[in-house]
mmCIF file of C-alpha atoms in Angstrom:
data_model
loop_
_atom_site.group_PDB
_atom_site.id
_atom_site.type_symbol
_atom_site.label_atom_id
_atom_site.label_comp_id
_atom_site.label_asym_id
_atom_site.label_seq_id
_atom_site.Cartn_x
_atom_site.Cartn_y
_atom_site.Cartn_z
ATOM 1 C CA MET A 893 0.000 0.000 0.000
ATOM 2 C CA ALA A 894 2.731 2.469 0.971
ATOM 3 C CA ALA A 895 4.670 1.902 -2.244
ATOM 4 C CA GLY A 896 1.569 2.064 -4.437
ATOM 5 C CA ILE A 897 0.183 5.272 -2.987
ATOM 6 C CA THR A 898 3.602 6.908 -3.205
ATOM 7 C CA VAL A 899 3.670 6.651 -7.010
ATOM 8 C CA GLY A 900 -0.065 6.955 -7.715
ATOM 9 C CA ALA A 901 0.095 10.733 -8.093
ATOM 10 C CA LEU A 902 3.138 10.458 -10.385
ATOM 11 C CA LEU A 903 1.356 7.954 -12.620
ATOM 12 C CA ALA A 904 -1.691 10.187 -12.913
ATOM 13 C CA GLN A 905 0.445 13.238 -13.645
ATOM 14 C CA ASP A 906 2.288 11.367 -16.392
ATOM 15 C CA LEU A 907 -0.824 9.894 -17.970
ATOM 16 C CA LEU A 908 -3.126 12.915 -17.660
ATOM 17 C CA GLY A 909 -0.417 15.459 -18.451
ATOM 18 C CA SER A 910 -1.563 17.780 -15.685
ATOM 19 C CA THR A 911 -0.051 18.574 -12.298
ATOM 20 C CA GLY A 912 -3.405 19.926 -11.170
ATOM 21 C CA LEU A 913 -4.940 16.462 -11.498
ATOM 22 C CA ALA A 914 -2.137 14.695 -9.658
ATOM 23 C CA GLY A 915 -4.212 14.714 -6.479
ATOM 24 C CA LEU A 916 -6.995 12.732 -8.137
ATOM 25 C CA PRO A 917 -5.531 9.302 -7.212
ATOM 26 C CA ALA A 918 -5.555 10.211 -3.510
ATOM 27 C CA ALA A 919 -9.189 11.291 -3.772
ATOM 28 C CA LEU A 920 -10.153 8.098 -5.597
ATOM 29 C CA TYR A 921 -8.180 6.007 -3.121
ATOM 30 C CA THR A 922 -9.966 7.646 -0.185
ATOM 31 C CA ALA A 923 -13.383 7.235 -1.792
ATOM 32 C CA GLY A 924 -12.603 3.610 -2.566
ATOM 33 C CA ALA A 925 -11.448 3.017 1.004
ATOM 34 C CA ALA A 926 -14.716 4.401 2.372
ATOM 35 C CA PHE A 927 -16.730 2.223 -0.010
ATOM 36 C CA GLY A 928 -14.617 -0.810 0.822
ATOM 37 C CA ALA A 929 -14.932 -0.313 4.585
ATOM 38 C CA VAL A 930 -18.731 -0.402 4.347
ATOM 39 C CA GLY A 931 -18.896 -3.273 1.872
ATOM 40 C CA LEU A 932 -16.306 -5.469 3.542
ATOM 41 C CA GLY A 933 -17.869 -4.828 6.940
ATOM 42 C CA ARG A 934 -21.173 -6.167 5.652
ATOM 43 C CA VAL A 935 -19.511 -9.145 3.969
ATOM 44 C CA SER A 936 -17.682 -9.960 7.204
ATOM 45 C CA ARG A 937 -20.881 -9.788 9.220
ATOM 46 C CA ARG A 938 -22.708 -12.075 6.805
ATOM 47 C CA PHE A 939 -19.972 -14.585 5.953
ATOM 48 C CA GLY A 940 -17.266 -14.142 8.622
ATOM 49 C CA ARG A 941 -14.172 -12.020 9.182
ATOM 50 C CA GLY A 942 -11.851 -14.328 7.223
ATOM 51 C CA PRO A 943 -13.853 -14.262 3.965
ATOM 52 C CA GLY A 944 -14.310 -10.506 4.300
ATOM 53 C CA LEU A 945 -10.598 -9.801 4.690
ATOM 54 C CA ALA A 946 -9.672 -12.327 1.983
ATOM 55 C CA LEU A 947 -12.110 -10.675 -0.420
ATOM 56 C CA GLY A 948 -10.665 -7.256 0.379
ATOM 57 C CA ASN A 949 -7.116 -8.371 -0.323
ATOM 58 C CA SER A 950 -8.241 -10.008 -3.580
ATOM 59 C CA ILE A 951 -9.917 -6.748 -4.621
ATOM 60 C CA ALA A 952 -6.686 -4.854 -3.866
ATOM 61 C CA ALA A 953 -4.748 -7.329 -6.013
ATOM 62 C CA LEU A 954 -7.272 -6.835 -8.840
ATOM 63 C CA GLY A 955 -6.977 -3.064 -8.531
ATOM 64 C CA SER A 956 -3.179 -3.301 -8.619
ATOM 65 C CA ALA A 957 -3.294 -5.333 -11.824
ATOM 66 C CA GLY A 958 -5.740 -2.813 -13.277
ATOM 67 C CA VAL A 959 -3.354 0.058 -12.534
ATOM 68 C CA VAL A 960 -0.523 -1.770 -14.302
ATOM 69 C CA THR A 961 -2.743 -2.480 -17.313
ATOM 70 C CA GLY A 962 -4.128 1.052 -17.492
ATOM 71 C CA ALA A 963 -0.702 2.661 -17.239
ATOM 72 C CA THR A 964 0.830 0.311 -19.801
ATOM 73 C CA ALA A 965 -2.015 0.837 -22.274
ATOM 74 C CA ARG A 966 -2.048 4.570 -21.405
ATOM 75 C CA TRP A 967 -5.775 4.423 -20.785
ATOM 76 C CA PRO A 968 -6.620 7.052 -18.104
ATOM 77 C CA VAL A 969 -10.165 5.785 -17.485
ATOM 78 C CA LEU A 970 -8.934 2.309 -16.598
ATOM 79 C CA LEU A 971 -6.111 3.706 -14.461
ATOM 80 C CA LEU A 972 -8.437 5.890 -12.398
ATOM 81 C CA ALA A 973 -11.088 3.187 -12.032
ATOM 82 C CA ALA A 974 -8.397 0.735 -10.924
ATOM 83 C CA LEU A 975 -7.135 3.197 -8.305
ATOM 84 C CA PHE A 976 -10.642 3.356 -6.853
ATOM 85 C CA VAL A 977 -10.792 -0.452 -6.716
ATOM 86 C CA TYR A 978 -7.295 -0.498 -5.217
ATOM 87 C CA GLY A 979 -8.412 1.841 -2.435
ATOM 88 C CA ALA A 980 -11.483 -0.275 -1.737
ATOM 89 C CA GLY A 981 -9.284 -3.316 -1.153
ATOM 90 C CA THR A 982 -6.397 -1.764 0.755
ATOM 91 C CA VAL A 983 -8.707 -0.768 3.606
ATOM 92 C CA THR A 984 -8.159 -4.351 4.822
ATOM 93 C CA GLY A 985 -4.843 -3.169 6.303
ATOM 94 C CA LEU A 986 -6.591 -1.302 9.119
ATOM 95 C CA LEU A 987 -9.632 -3.588 9.244
ATOM 96 C CA ALA A 988 -7.290 -6.465 10.131
ATOM 97 C CA ARG A 989 -6.757 -4.974 13.602
ATOM 98 C CA TYR A 990 -10.351 -5.858 14.407
ATOM 99 C CA ALA A 991 -9.585 -9.520 13.691
ATOM 100 C CA GLY A 992 -7.016 -9.450 16.467
ATOM 101 C CA ALA A 993 -9.464 -7.825 18.873
ATOM 102 C CA ASP A 994 -12.305 -10.185 17.895
ATOM 103 C CA LEU A 995 -10.458 -13.403 18.664
ATOM 104 C CA ALA A 996 -8.752 -12.293 21.873
ATOM 105 C CA PRO A 997 -10.380 -12.458 25.312
ATOM 106 C CA PRO A 998 -11.551 -9.037 26.566
ATOM 107 C CA GLU A 999 -8.550 -8.599 28.861
ATOM 108 C CA ARG A 1000 -6.125 -8.997 25.904
ATOM 109 C CA ARG A 1001 -7.955 -7.191 23.116
ATOM 110 C CA GLY A 1002 -5.715 -4.147 23.224
ATOM 111 C CA ARG A 1003 -2.511 -6.153 22.902
ATOM 112 C CA ALA A 1004 -3.973 -8.317 20.121
ATOM 113 C CA ALA A 1005 -4.998 -5.311 18.041
ATOM 114 C CA GLY A 1006 -1.651 -3.664 18.829
ATOM 115 C CA ILE A 1007 0.306 -6.651 17.494
ATOM 116 C CA VAL A 1008 -1.607 -6.524 14.194
ATOM 117 C CA LEU A 1009 -1.091 -2.767 13.900
ATOM 118 C CA PHE A 1010 2.599 -3.094 14.807
ATOM 119 C CA ALA A 1011 3.051 -5.557 11.936
ATOM 120 C CA MET A 1012 2.151 -2.748 9.533
ATOM 121 C CA THR A 1013 5.333 -0.905 10.533
ATOM 122 C CA LEU A 1014 7.573 -3.144 8.442
ATOM 123 C CA GLY A 1015 5.508 -2.667 5.312
ATOM 124 C CA ALA A 1016 5.170 1.083 5.857
ATOM 125 C CA VAL A 1017 8.955 1.471 6.120
ATOM 126 C CA VAL A 1018 10.075 -1.086 3.540
ATOM 127 C CA GLY A 1019 7.400 -0.453 0.890
ATOM 128 C CA PRO A 1020 8.521 2.984 -0.366
ATOM 129 C CA ASN A 1021 12.142 1.771 -0.476
ATOM 130 C CA LEU A 1022 11.141 -0.899 -2.989
ATOM 131 C CA ILE A 1023 10.039 1.637 -5.592
ATOM 132 C CA GLY A 1024 13.475 1.545 -7.238
ATOM 133 C CA PRO A 1025 13.954 -2.246 -7.412
ATOM 134 C CA THR A 1026 10.378 -2.902 -8.536
ATOM 135 C CA GLY A 1027 10.722 -0.157 -11.113
ATOM 136 C CA ASP A 1028 13.794 -1.907 -12.501
ATOM 137 C CA LEU A 1029 11.824 -5.141 -12.717
ATOM 138 C CA ALA A 1030 8.948 -3.458 -14.535
ATOM 139 C CA ASP A 1031 11.391 -1.862 -16.973
ATOM 140 C CA THR A 1032 12.964 -5.269 -17.639
ATOM 141 C CA TRP A 1033 9.517 -6.618 -18.515
ATOM 142 C CA GLY A 1034 8.809 -3.714 -20.852
ATOM 143 C CA LEU A 1035 6.355 -2.004 -18.496
ATOM 144 C CA PRO A 1036 6.404 1.625 -17.261
ATOM 145 C CA ARG A 1037 8.797 1.965 -14.331
ATOM 146 C CA LEU A 1038 6.145 3.539 -12.109
ATOM 147 C CA THR A 1039 4.023 0.396 -12.317
ATOM 148 C CA GLY A 1040 6.669 -1.573 -10.414
ATOM 149 C CA PRO A 1041 5.162 -0.992 -6.929
ATOM 150 C CA PHE A 1042 1.764 -2.121 -8.195
ATOM 151 C CA LEU A 1043 3.290 -5.352 -9.496
ATOM 152 C CA LEU A 1044 4.563 -5.935 -5.976
ATOM 153 C CA ALA A 1045 1.170 -4.990 -4.523
ATOM 154 C CA ALA A 1046 -0.680 -7.449 -6.770
ATOM 155 C CA VAL A 1047 1.508 -10.333 -5.581
ATOM 156 C CA ALA A 1048 1.495 -9.264 -1.917
ATOM 157 C CA TYR A 1049 -2.259 -8.778 -1.671
ATOM 158 C CA MET A 1050 -3.014 -12.068 -3.394
ATOM 159 C CA ALA A 1051 -0.588 -13.817 -1.037
ATOM 160 C CA ALA A 1052 -2.366 -12.210 1.913
ATOM 161 C CA ALA A 1053 -5.734 -13.437 0.611
ATOM 162 C CA LEU A 1054 -4.401 -16.989 0.316
ATOM 163 C CA VAL A 1055 -2.945 -16.887 3.839
ATOM 164 C CA LEU A 1056 -6.310 -15.824 5.221
ATOM 165 C CA VAL A 1057 -8.220 -18.502 3.320
ATOM 166 C CA VAL A 1058 -5.854 -21.320 4.276
ATOM 167 C CA TRP A 1059 -4.625 -20.490 7.791
ATOM 168 C CA LEU A 1060 -7.083 -18.156 9.552
ATOM 169 C CA ARG A 1061 -8.675 -20.682 11.924
ATOM 170 C CA PRO A 1062 -11.016 -20.267 13.712
ATOM 171 C CA ASP A 1063 -12.763 -17.326 12.113
ATOM 172 C CA PRO A 1064 -12.372 -14.318 14.454
ATOM 173 C CA LEU A 1065 -15.984 -13.289 13.848
ATOM 174 C CA PRO A 1066 -18.279 -16.167 12.806
ATOM 175 C CA PRO A 1067 -20.935 -15.253 10.228
ATOM 176 C CA THR A 1068 -24.279 -13.915 11.358
ATOM 177 C CA ARG A 1069 -27.137 -16.178 10.440
ATOM 178 C CA GLY A 1070 -30.350 -14.863 8.953
ATOM 179 C CA SER A 1071 -31.199 -12.220 6.408
ATOM 180 C CA GLY A 1072 -28.160 -10.096 7.107
ATOM 181 C CA ALA A 1073 -30.182 -7.035 8.033
ATOM 182 C CA ALA A 1074 -28.708 -4.877 10.747
ATOM 183 C CA PRO A 1075 -30.493 -5.045 14.079
ATOM 184 C CA ALA A 1076 -32.588 -2.023 14.893
ATOM 185 C CA GLY A 1077 -31.902 0.286 17.805
ATOM 186 C CA ARG A 1078 -29.631 3.131 18.788
ATOM 187 C CA PRO A 1079 -25.890 2.422 18.954
ATOM 188 C CA ALA A 1080 -24.371 1.889 22.379
ATOM 189 C CA PRO A 1081 -22.575 4.913 23.882
ATOM 190 C CA GLY A 1082 -19.257 3.056 23.744
ATOM 191 C CA VAL A 1083 -19.653 2.589 19.998
ATOM 192 C CA VAL A 1084 -20.310 6.284 19.405
ATOM 193 C CA THR A 1085 -17.463 7.362 21.677
ATOM 194 C CA GLY A 1086 -14.964 4.906 20.227
ATOM 195 C CA ALA A 1087 -15.786 6.031 16.698
ATOM 196 C CA THR A 1088 -15.597 9.705 17.729
ATOM 197 C CA VAL A 1089 -12.140 9.200 19.236
ATOM 198 C CA MET A 1090 -10.763 7.525 16.100
ATOM 199 C CA ILE A 1091 -12.369 9.966 13.658
ATOM 200 C CA THR A 1092 -11.205 13.046 15.582
ATOM 201 C CA ALA A 1093 -7.655 11.716 15.895
ATOM 202 C CA GLN A 1094 -7.549 10.983 12.166
ATOM 203 C CA LEU A 1095 -8.710 14.495 11.301
ATOM 204 C CA VAL A 1096 -6.193 16.152 13.623
ATOM 205 C CA MET A 1097 -3.302 13.956 12.534
ATOM 206 C CA ILE A 1098 -3.886 14.339 8.790
ATOM 207 C CA ALA A 1099 -4.396 18.109 9.012
ATOM 208 C CA VAL A 1100 -1.090 18.741 10.806
ATOM 209 C CA MET A 1101 0.949 16.061 9.042
ATOM 210 C CA THR A 1102 -0.106 17.130 5.543
ATOM 211 C CA MET A 1103 0.994 20.739 5.929
ATOM 212 C CA THR A 1104 4.184 20.186 7.953
ATOM 213 C CA PRO A 1105 6.342 19.446 4.853
ATOM 214 C CA VAL A 1106 4.965 22.583 3.177
ATOM 215 C CA HIS A 1107 5.662 24.628 6.314
ATOM 216 C CA MET A 1108 9.212 23.325 6.528
ATOM 217 C CA ALA A 1109 9.904 23.872 2.832
ATOM 218 C CA ASP A 1110 8.622 27.454 3.107
ATOM 219 C CA HIS A 1111 11.254 28.095 5.771
ATOM 220 C CA GLY A 1112 14.188 26.696 3.829
ATOM 221 C CA HIS A 1113 14.480 23.163 5.185
ATOM 222 C CA THR A 1114 15.940 20.559 2.862
ATOM 223 C CA ALA A 1115 14.009 17.617 1.457
ATOM 224 C CA GLN A 1116 16.197 15.365 3.596
ATOM 225 C CA ALA A 1117 15.126 17.163 6.776
ATOM 226 C CA VAL A 1118 11.476 17.001 5.757
ATOM 227 C CA GLY A 1119 11.794 13.311 4.966
ATOM 228 C CA LEU A 1120 13.370 12.623 8.358
ATOM 229 C CA VAL A 1121 10.549 14.374 10.229
ATOM 230 C CA ILE A 1122 7.849 12.504 8.314
ATOM 231 C CA ALA A 1123 9.684 9.187 8.723
ATOM 232 C CA LEU A 1124 9.812 9.710 12.504
ATOM 233 C CA HIS A 1125 6.115 10.555 12.452
ATOM 234 C CA VAL A 1126 5.174 7.403 10.542
ATOM 235 C CA GLY A 1127 7.286 5.329 12.904
ATOM 236 C CA ALA A 1128 5.497 6.855 15.893
ATOM 237 C CA MET A 1129 2.153 5.988 14.300
ATOM 238 C CA PHE A 1130 2.833 2.243 14.388
ATOM 239 C CA LEU A 1131 5.853 1.347 16.537
ATOM 240 C CA PRO A 1132 4.194 2.098 19.925
ATOM 241 C CA SER A 1133 1.274 -0.248 19.130
ATOM 242 C CA PRO A 1134 2.281 -3.065 21.529
ATOM 243 C CA LEU A 1135 2.709 -0.564 24.376
ATOM 244 C CA SER A 1136 -0.548 1.238 23.564
ATOM 245 C CA GLY A 1137 -2.321 -2.118 23.412
ATOM 246 C CA LEU A 1138 -0.891 -3.107 26.790
ATOM 247 C CA LEU A 1139 -2.126 0.181 28.279
ATOM 248 C CA VAL A 1140 -5.595 -0.468 26.868
ATOM 249 C CA ASP A 1141 -5.668 -3.833 28.624
ATOM 250 C CA ARG A 1142 -4.279 -2.464 31.888
ATOM 251 C CA ILE A 1143 -6.150 0.841 32.334
ATOM 252 C CA GLY A 1144 -8.984 0.618 29.800
ATOM 253 C CA GLY A 1145 -9.738 2.052 26.373
ATOM 254 C CA ARG A 1146 -11.451 5.147 27.802
ATOM 255 C CA ARG A 1147 -8.415 6.245 29.787
ATOM 256 C CA VAL A 1148 -6.064 5.588 26.878
ATOM 257 C CA ALA A 1149 -8.362 7.620 24.614
ATOM 258 C CA THR A 1150 -8.348 10.480 27.133
ATOM 259 C CA THR A 1151 -4.555 10.363 27.224
ATOM 260 C CA ALA A 1152 -4.516 10.359 23.421
ATOM 261 C CA GLY A 1153 -6.562 13.556 23.305
ATOM 262 C CA THR A 1154 -4.098 15.243 25.660
ATOM 263 C CA VAL A 1155 -1.078 14.045 23.651
ATOM 264 C CA LEU A 1156 -2.630 15.227 20.382
ATOM 265 C CA LEU A 1157 -3.309 18.622 21.943
ATOM 266 C CA GLY A 1158 0.289 18.907 23.121
ATOM 267 C CA ALA A 1159 1.619 17.805 19.738
ATOM 268 C CA ALA A 1160 -0.460 20.365 17.857
ATOM 269 C CA LEU A 1161 0.476 23.200 20.201
ATOM 270 C CA LEU A 1162 4.173 22.305 19.985
ATOM 271 C CA ALA A 1163 3.992 22.215 16.175
ATOM 272 C CA GLY A 1164 2.250 25.576 16.034
ATOM 273 C CA LEU A 1165 4.421 27.365 18.584
ATOM 274 C CA ALA A 1166 7.808 25.844 17.684
ATOM 275 C CA PRO A 1167 10.224 28.150 15.834
ATOM 276 C CA PRO A 1168 9.915 27.207 12.150
ATOM 277 C CA THR A 1169 13.699 26.942 11.945
ATOM 278 C CA SER A 1170 13.862 24.166 14.577
ATOM 279 C CA VAL A 1171 13.852 20.723 12.980
ATOM 280 C CA LEU A 1172 14.214 19.137 16.430
ATOM 281 C CA LEU A 1173 11.054 20.694 17.871
ATOM 282 C CA LEU A 1174 9.029 20.000 14.729
ATOM 283 C CA ALA A 1175 10.225 16.396 14.796
ATOM 284 C CA CYS A 1176 9.207 16.086 18.461
ATOM 285 C CA ALA A 1177 5.791 17.510 17.621
ATOM 286 C CA LEU A 1178 5.257 15.042 14.774
ATOM 287 C CA VAL A 1179 6.422 12.112 16.918
ATOM 288 C CA LEU A 1180 3.886 13.091 19.594
ATOM 289 C CA LEU A 1181 1.264 13.468 16.871
ATOM 290 C CA GLY A 1182 1.896 9.919 15.653
ATOM 291 C CA ALA A 1183 1.910 8.489 19.173
ATOM 292 C CA GLY A 1184 -1.338 10.266 20.060
ATOM 293 C CA TRP A 1185 -2.984 8.925 16.904
ATOM 294 C CA ASN A 1186 -1.792 5.422 17.776
ATOM 295 C CA MET A 1187 -3.268 5.568 21.287
ATOM 296 C CA ALA A 1188 -6.536 7.011 19.972
ATOM 297 C CA LEU A 1189 -6.812 4.295 17.329
ATOM 298 C CA LEU A 1190 -6.244 1.414 19.751
ATOM 299 C CA GLY A 1191 -8.257 2.952 22.572
ATOM 300 C CA GLY A 1192 -11.157 3.686 20.234
ATOM 301 C CA THR A 1193 -10.906 0.223 18.659
ATOM 302 C CA ALA A 1194 -11.155 -1.445 22.066
ATOM 303 C CA MET A 1195 -14.114 0.711 23.121
ATOM 304 C CA LEU A 1196 -15.994 0.076 19.905
ATOM 305 C CA THR A 1197 -15.275 -3.658 19.812
ATOM 306 C CA ASP A 1198 -16.310 -4.098 23.430
ATOM 307 C CA ALA A 1199 -19.581 -2.154 23.042
ATOM 308 C CA ALA A 1200 -20.769 -3.349 19.609
ATOM 309 C CA PRO A 1201 -23.052 -6.399 19.609
ATOM 310 C CA ALA A 1202 -21.416 -9.439 18.025
ATOM 311 C CA GLU A 1203 -24.157 -9.826 15.407
ATOM 312 C CA ASN A 1204 -23.533 -6.304 14.093
ATOM 313 C CA ARG A 1205 -19.920 -5.713 15.086
ATOM 314 C CA ALA A 1206 -18.285 -5.994 11.655
ATOM 315 C CA ALA A 1207 -20.724 -3.548 10.049
ATOM 316 C CA VAL A 1208 -20.259 -1.048 12.889
ATOM 317 C CA GLN A 1209 -16.475 -1.343 12.651
ATOM 318 C CA GLY A 1210 -16.650 -0.783 8.906
ATOM 319 C CA LEU A 1211 -18.733 2.366 9.362
ATOM 320 C CA ALA A 1212 -16.254 3.683 11.927
ATOM 321 C CA ASP A 1213 -13.435 3.261 9.428
ATOM 322 C CA VAL A 1214 -15.534 5.013 6.787
ATOM 323 C CA GLY A 1215 -15.688 7.938 9.180
ATOM 324 C CA MET A 1216 -11.907 7.826 9.507
ATOM 325 C CA SER A 1217 -11.498 7.864 5.715
ATOM 326 C CA VAL A 1218 -13.838 10.837 5.362
ATOM 327 C CA ALA A 1219 -12.087 12.619 8.237
ATOM 328 C CA GLY A 1220 -8.710 12.052 6.590
ATOM 329 C CA ALA A 1221 -9.919 13.438 3.275
ATOM 330 C CA THR A 1222 -11.531 16.419 5.020
ATOM 331 C CA GLY A 1223 -8.429 17.127 7.066
ATOM 332 C CA GLY A 1224 -6.212 16.983 3.996
ATOM 333 C CA MET A 1225 -8.370 19.392 1.998
ATOM 334 C CA ALA A 1226 -9.182 21.798 4.825
ATOM 335 C CA SER A 1227 -5.590 22.015 6.042
ATOM 336 C CA GLY A 1228 -4.428 23.568 2.786
ATOM 337 C CA LEU A 1229 -7.201 26.158 2.857
ATOM 338 C CA VAL A 1230 -6.567 27.078 6.502
ATOM 339 C CA MET A 1231 -2.820 27.292 6.067
ATOM 340 C CA GLY A 1232 -3.161 29.356 2.902
ATOM 341 C CA GLY A 1233 -5.454 31.799 4.664
ATOM 342 C CA THR A 1234 -3.982 32.028 8.158
ATOM 343 C CA GLY A 1235 -0.694 30.129 8.271
ATOM 344 C CA TYR A 1236 0.646 26.925 9.803
ATOM 345 C CA PRO A 1237 0.635 28.045 13.468
ATOM 346 C CA VAL A 1238 -3.098 28.810 13.356
ATOM 347 C CA LEU A 1239 -3.770 25.516 11.601
ATOM 348 C CA ALA A 1240 -1.855 23.557 14.245
ATOM 349 C CA VAL A 1241 -3.466 25.346 17.190
ATOM 350 C CA ALA A 1242 -6.921 24.868 15.659
ATOM 351 C CA ALA A 1243 -6.187 21.154 15.256
ATOM 352 C CA GLY A 1244 -5.152 21.047 18.917
ATOM 353 C CA ALA A 1245 -8.421 22.665 19.943
ATOM 354 C CA LEU A 1246 -10.263 20.012 17.935
ATOM 355 C CA ALA A 1247 -8.325 17.293 19.768
ATOM 356 C CA LEU A 1248 -9.907 18.563 22.982
ATOM 357 C CA ALA A 1249 -13.223 17.212 21.677
ATOM 358 C CA VAL A 1250 -11.974 13.734 22.571
ATOM 359 C CA LEU A 1251 -11.927 14.544 26.299
ATOM 360 C CA PRO A 1252 -15.608 15.474 26.848
ATOM 361 C CA ALA A 1253 -16.707 12.749 24.423
ATOM 362 C CA VAL A 1254 -14.990 10.119 26.551
ATOM 363 C CA ALA A 1255 -16.047 11.721 29.837
ATOM 364 C CA MET A 1256 -19.708 11.777 28.807
ATOM 365 C CA SER A 1257 -19.691 8.195 27.580
ATOM 366 C CA GLY A 1258 -21.870 5.882 29.557
ATOM 367 C CA SER A 1259 -19.823 2.838 28.542
ATOM 368 C CA ARG A 1260 -17.720 0.963 31.037
ATOM 369 C CA SER A 1261 -13.934 0.941 30.795
ATOM 370 C CA THR A 1262 -12.698 -1.662 28.355
#
């Protein structure tokens, strides 16, 4: 996923001949992810978590192959449609954390989800570094160099689907019998609060992260310095997962979510108030931002999983991740407008104020600690 998304904008720019349309792949990817989260959630509820995740990975493999075909044939319509399909399938990366939480006993749900999320670290770090080697392979086969990461993605996602089909036993969430209609009734407070925590954290994180490279470049920092700050941020998003999961199990998802809101607030304020010439302080702010997002994701996941009824859990989890996708897209678009109008410090402080919404949401929740 990391390698594919990295070159998606470059492929679109090359094929469409317009820099202004280079952001279209990200929009299609986000829209596809939202669609996939809903669809795969319903499939998982009806047929089981394993078939749902296997289908999602197969869809991602199909989308990857479509991108390669569209780019090779220089057919923009196929390329863009394939990127949408690709996004719909790659949502399985985050949905997989629910499989860990589903199968674990309540007192170990945080650690189980944390282990799954931690496993994403390797792919997130290694993936972009394979752009060169996979590009060489694509060139050897007579394909456009930029399709190399999608060749890798097609193989990796299909392998993941096969692993799930063959070895995922027992199914973390057995299928719901009956018509498949969602049970009526208002969602439990823990479901609403868990989703609110994750959606708010996603919005805050994306808004600050997206504009930090622009802010640094505007103040003369090198691409190497920008890359280092973002790399530290991405590491902080995933590496603390085992520790965050352990905290969820020890003190409860609500308390971890409250801590996450405080950390996100501190990160945003540090980013906004730090001297723009200080790479160290900006790096510290982005590390805190990643760690706060990680705690919010695992705390919210535990709260939602614990509160959602088993017969409707997969659909509820899918809807929560749709909210995260929409929040990410909104944060990315709004951050540019806010920064262009008022500057990075105002953007960061405003994001910090938004992070405060996590605290009353958790405090007012009627759910028990997870």
